[in-house]
Amino acid sequence: MEKISSFKIDHTVHEKGFYLGSVANGIFTYDLRFKKPNGGDYIPNAAIHTIEHLFATVVRNGEIKDQVVYFGPMGCRTGFYLLLNGIDKERALIRSVDALKKCLELTEIPGASEKECGNYKEHDLNEAKKEISDYLKILEKSSTI
Ligand SMILES: [Zn+2]
């Protein structure tokens, strides 16, 4: 089988940050890398699950809601994929930072009832916000914003 594009990234040199992974059929796949791959420090399950709920809700209600194809966690728990229709990296980064800041303002986890979620007890809003704050610091330190 052919190697898929996300496996072509050299994870031994990949750092925390915001990356454009691939573009296919007008869909831009962004890599929101919260943690250094194989760094021994991963987003805890409850936090990554909560970030998924927070960010997906915020970004699907914001300025680029019509361009959002998908947002979800990486199985390795080092970050997230954000798939956007026709949004270049500069705008995607601005909108992502904006959405992450809005996530920090939420006091409730959207969609976290038994009816709405597949594992509604596994959430941690405080830890999720801590991870988001740490990631925002990484993005602010990088020269891209
Ligand atoms: Zn859920």
PDB file of C-alpha atoms and ligand atoms in Angstrom:
ATOM      1  CA  MET A   1       0.000   0.000   0.000  1.00  0.00           C
ATOM      2  CA  GLU A   2       1.057   3.567  -0.580  1.00  0.00           C
ATOM      3  CA  LYS A   3       2.336   5.522   2.387  1.00  0.00           C
ATOM      4  CA  ILE A   4      -0.178   8.211   3.357  1.00  0.00           C
ATOM      5  CA  SER A   5       1.025  11.803   3.565  1.00  0.00           C
ATOM      6  CA  SER A   6       0.931  12.119   7.367  1.00  0.00           C
ATOM      7  CA  PHE A   7       3.400   9.229   7.637  1.00  0.00           C
ATOM      8  CA  LYS A   8       5.803  11.005   5.315  1.00  0.00           C
ATOM      9  CA  ILE A   9       6.446  13.717   7.920  1.00  0.00           C
ATOM     10  CA  ASP A  10       9.695  12.955   9.727  1.00  0.00           C
ATOM     11  CA  HIS A  11       8.396  12.685  13.269  1.00  0.00           C
ATOM     12  CA  THR A  12      11.932  12.598  14.671  1.00  0.00           C
ATOM     13  CA  VAL A  13      12.436  16.270  13.789  1.00  0.00           C
ATOM     14  CA  HIS A  14       8.817  17.494  13.939  1.00  0.00           C
ATOM     15  CA  GLU A  15       8.311  20.125  16.640  1.00  0.00           C
ATOM     16  CA  LYS A  16       5.263  21.631  18.289  1.00  0.00           C
ATOM     17  CA  GLY A  17       3.567  24.133  16.010  1.00  0.00           C
ATOM     18  CA  PHE A  18       1.023  24.751  13.297  1.00  0.00           C
ATOM     19  CA  TYR A  19       1.643  23.055   9.978  1.00  0.00           C
ATOM     20  CA  LEU A  20       0.000  22.609   6.624  1.00  0.00           C
ATOM     21  CA  GLY A  21       0.158  18.860   6.101  1.00  0.00           C
ATOM     22  CA  SER A  22      -1.324  18.437   2.652  1.00  0.00           C
ATOM     23  CA  VAL A  23      -3.661  19.915   0.093  1.00  0.00           C
ATOM     24  CA  ALA A  24      -5.936  17.652  -1.902  1.00  0.00           C
ATOM     25  CA  ASN A  25      -9.017  18.589  -3.915  1.00  0.00           C
ATOM     26  CA  GLY A  26      -9.077  22.052  -2.328  1.00  0.00           C
ATOM     27  CA  ILE A  27      -9.045  20.615   1.184  1.00  0.00           C
ATOM     28  CA  PHE A  28      -6.190  21.887   3.354  1.00  0.00           C
ATOM     29  CA  THR A  29      -5.179  19.543   6.156  1.00  0.00           C
ATOM     30  CA  TYR A  30      -3.627  21.421   9.080  1.00  0.00           C
ATOM     31  CA  ASP A  31      -1.575  19.794  11.790  1.00  0.00           C
ATOM     32  CA  LEU A  32      -2.072  21.461  15.172  1.00  0.00           C
ATOM     33  CA  ARG A  33       0.844  19.876  16.938  1.00  0.00           C
ATOM     34  CA  PHE A  34       0.503  20.416  20.687  1.00  0.00           C
ATOM     35  CA  LYS A  35       3.274  18.022  21.706  1.00  0.00           C
ATOM     36  CA  LYS A  36       6.612  16.976  20.309  1.00  0.00           C
ATOM     37  CA  PRO A  37       6.218  13.545  18.679  1.00  0.00           C
ATOM     38  CA  ASN A  38       7.641  10.763  20.827  1.00  0.00           C
ATOM     39  CA  GLY A  39       8.556  13.359  23.435  1.00  0.00           C
ATOM     40  CA  GLY A  40       7.191  11.323  26.326  1.00  0.00           C
ATOM     41  CA  ASP A  41       4.559  13.949  27.064  1.00  0.00           C
ATOM     42  CA  TYR A  42       1.129  13.423  25.498  1.00  0.00           C
ATOM     43  CA  ILE A  43      -2.241  15.097  25.848  1.00  0.00           C
ATOM     44  CA  PRO A  44      -4.211  13.124  28.467  1.00  0.00           C
ATOM     45  CA  ASN A  45      -7.249  11.299  27.080  1.00  0.00           C
ATOM     46  CA  ALA A  46      -9.825  13.342  28.985  1.00  0.00           C
ATOM     47  CA  ALA A  47      -8.216  16.626  27.922  1.00  0.00           C
ATOM     48  CA  ILE A  48      -7.855  15.703  24.252  1.00  0.00           C
ATOM     49  CA  HIS A  49     -11.488  14.623  24.209  1.00  0.00           C
ATOM     50  CA  THR A  50     -12.601  17.904  25.766  1.00  0.00           C
ATOM     51  CA  ILE A  51     -10.475  19.972  23.370  1.00  0.00           C
ATOM     52  CA  GLU A  52     -12.167  18.136  20.514  1.00  0.00           C
ATOM     53  CA  HIS A  53     -15.583  19.189  21.811  1.00  0.00           C
ATOM     54  CA  LEU A  54     -14.535  22.777  22.549  1.00  0.00           C
ATOM     55  CA  PHE A  55     -12.637  23.558  19.369  1.00  0.00           C
ATOM     56  CA  ALA A  56     -15.038  21.768  17.026  1.00  0.00           C
ATOM     57  CA  THR A  57     -17.952  23.701  18.500  1.00  0.00           C
ATOM     58  CA  VAL A  58     -16.195  27.063  18.409  1.00  0.00           C
ATOM     59  CA  VAL A  59     -14.755  26.727  14.902  1.00  0.00           C
ATOM     60  CA  ARG A  60     -18.045  25.420  13.488  1.00  0.00           C
ATOM     61  CA  ASN A  61     -19.808  28.476  14.890  1.00  0.00           C
ATOM     62  CA  GLY A  62     -17.219  31.046  13.820  1.00  0.00           C
ATOM     63  CA  GLU A  63     -16.197  33.011  10.774  1.00  0.00           C
ATOM     64  CA  ILE A  64     -14.978  29.995   8.788  1.00  0.00           C
ATOM     65  CA  LYS A  65     -17.766  27.616   9.792  1.00  0.00           C
ATOM     66  CA  ASP A  66     -18.727  26.933   6.173  1.00  0.00           C
ATOM     67  CA  GLN A  67     -15.161  25.892   5.320  1.00  0.00           C
ATOM     68  CA  VAL A  68     -14.675  23.448   8.197  1.00  0.00           C
ATOM     69  CA  VAL A  69     -14.606  19.875   6.919  1.00  0.00           C
ATOM     70  CA  TYR A  70     -13.305  18.122  10.026  1.00  0.00           C
ATOM     71  CA  PHE A  71     -11.555  18.619  13.343  1.00  0.00           C
ATOM     72  CA  GLY A  72     -10.342  15.722  15.426  1.00  0.00           C
ATOM     73  CA  PRO A  73      -7.537  14.352  17.581  1.00  0.00           C
ATOM     74  CA  MET A  74      -4.492  12.414  16.436  1.00  0.00           C
ATOM     75  CA  GLY A  75      -4.448   8.888  17.780  1.00  0.00           C
ATOM     76  CA  CYS A  76      -0.910   9.449  19.092  1.00  0.00           C
ATOM     77  CA  ARG A  77      -2.293  12.233  21.344  1.00  0.00           C
ATOM     78  CA  THR A  78       0.255  14.807  20.192  1.00  0.00           C
ATOM     79  CA  GLY A  79      -2.218  17.057  18.413  1.00  0.00           C
ATOM     80  CA  PHE A  80      -5.192  17.525  16.111  1.00  0.00           C
ATOM     81  CA  TYR A  81      -6.107  17.630  12.460  1.00  0.00           C
ATOM     82  CA  LEU A  82      -8.124  20.512  11.109  1.00  0.00           C
ATOM     83  CA  LEU A  83      -9.428  20.120   7.570  1.00  0.00           C
ATOM     84  CA  LEU A  84     -10.519  23.314   5.864  1.00  0.00           C
ATOM     85  CA  ASN A  85     -11.937  23.921   2.442  1.00  0.00           C
ATOM     86  CA  GLY A  86      -9.883  26.503   0.553  1.00  0.00           C
ATOM     87  CA  ILE A  87      -8.296  28.383   3.465  1.00  0.00           C
ATOM     88  CA  ASP A  88      -4.584  29.173   3.195  1.00  0.00           C
ATOM     89  CA  LYS A  89      -2.173  28.780   6.077  1.00  0.00           C
ATOM     90  CA  GLU A  90      -2.037  32.401   7.156  1.00  0.00           C
ATOM     91  CA  ARG A  91      -5.805  32.656   7.540  1.00  0.00           C
ATOM     92  CA  ALA A  92      -6.120  29.176   9.008  1.00  0.00           C
ATOM     93  CA  LEU A  93      -3.604  30.063  11.705  1.00  0.00           C
ATOM     94  CA  ILE A  94      -5.319  33.358  12.567  1.00  0.00           C
ATOM     95  CA  ARG A  95      -8.704  31.654  12.776  1.00  0.00           C
ATOM     96  CA  SER A  96      -7.306  28.761  14.811  1.00  0.00           C
ATOM     97  CA  VAL A  97      -5.673  31.074  17.351  1.00  0.00           C
ATOM     98  CA  ASP A  98      -8.920  32.988  17.585  1.00  0.00           C
ATOM     99  CA  ALA A  99     -10.888  29.765  18.130  1.00  0.00           C
ATOM    100  CA  LEU A 100      -8.428  28.488  20.738  1.00  0.00           C
ATOM    101  CA  LYS A 101      -8.764  31.739  22.694  1.00  0.00           C
ATOM    102  CA  LYS A 102     -12.554  31.432  22.563  1.00  0.00           C
ATOM    103  CA  CYS A 103     -12.262  27.857  23.898  1.00  0.00           C
ATOM    104  CA  LEU A 104     -10.608  29.278  27.008  1.00  0.00           C
ATOM    105  CA  GLU A 105     -13.700  31.392  27.672  1.00  0.00           C
ATOM    106  CA  LEU A 106     -16.096  28.445  27.751  1.00  0.00           C
ATOM    107  CA  THR A 107     -17.224  27.355  31.171  1.00  0.00           C
ATOM    108  CA  GLU A 108     -19.125  24.296  29.997  1.00  0.00           C
ATOM    109  CA  ILE A 109     -18.159  21.483  27.644  1.00  0.00           C
ATOM    110  CA  PRO A 110     -20.520  21.458  24.665  1.00  0.00           C
ATOM    111  CA  GLY A 111     -22.100  18.122  23.786  1.00  0.00           C
ATOM    112  CA  ALA A 112     -20.889  16.379  26.919  1.00  0.00           C
ATOM    113  CA  SER A 113     -24.086  14.621  27.909  1.00  0.00           C
ATOM    114  CA  GLU A 114     -24.643  10.899  27.713  1.00  0.00           C
ATOM    115  CA  LYS A 115     -26.978  11.440  24.785  1.00  0.00           C
ATOM    116  CA  GLU A 116     -24.519  13.562  22.790  1.00  0.00           C
ATOM    117  CA  CYS A 117     -21.146  11.908  23.394  1.00  0.00           C
ATOM    118  CA  GLY A 118     -19.699   8.410  23.174  1.00  0.00           C
ATOM    119  CA  ASN A 119     -17.698   8.675  26.400  1.00  0.00           C
ATOM    120  CA  TYR A 120     -19.271  11.563  28.259  1.00  0.00           C
ATOM    121  CA  LYS A 121     -17.597  10.869  31.604  1.00  0.00           C
ATOM    122  CA  GLU A 122     -14.109  11.168  30.148  1.00  0.00           C
ATOM    123  CA  HIS A 123     -13.714  14.941  30.044  1.00  0.00           C
ATOM    124  CA  ASP A 124     -11.481  17.431  31.820  1.00  0.00           C
ATOM    125  CA  LEU A 125     -12.159  21.101  31.148  1.00  0.00           C
ATOM    126  CA  ASN A 126      -9.356  22.452  33.342  1.00  0.00           C
ATOM    127  CA  GLU A 127      -6.723  20.191  31.826  1.00  0.00           C
ATOM    128  CA  ALA A 128      -8.031  20.974  28.332  1.00  0.00           C
ATOM    129  CA  LYS A 129      -7.653  24.696  28.969  1.00  0.00           C
ATOM    130  CA  LYS A 130      -4.146  24.178  30.316  1.00  0.00           C
ATOM    131  CA  GLU A 131      -3.151  22.302  27.148  1.00  0.00           C
ATOM    132  CA  ILE A 132      -4.716  25.011  24.968  1.00  0.00           C
ATOM    133  CA  SER A 133      -2.909  27.769  26.900  1.00  0.00           C
ATOM    134  CA  ASP A 134       0.413  25.973  26.529  1.00  0.00           C
ATOM    135  CA  TYR A 135      -0.180  25.543  22.804  1.00  0.00           C
ATOM    136  CA  LEU A 136      -1.110  29.207  22.363  1.00  0.00           C
ATOM    137  CA  LYS A 137       2.206  30.152  23.990  1.00  0.00           C
ATOM    138  CA  ILE A 138       4.022  27.964  21.446  1.00  0.00           C
ATOM    139  CA  LEU A 139       2.175  29.666  18.577  1.00  0.00           C
ATOM    140  CA  GLU A 140       2.824  33.126  19.981  1.00  0.00           C
ATOM    141  CA  LYS A 141       6.526  32.356  20.308  1.00  0.00           C
ATOM    142  CA  SER A 142       6.796  31.175  16.711  1.00  0.00           C
ATOM    143  CA  SER A 143       7.409  33.888  14.162  1.00  0.00           C
ATOM    144  CA  THR A 144       4.336  32.925  12.158  1.00  0.00           C
ATOM    145  CA  ILE A 145       1.907  35.077  14.154  1.00  0.00           C
TER     146      ILE A 145
HETATM  147 ZN    ZN B   1     -17.283  13.144  23.029  1.00  0.00          ZN
END
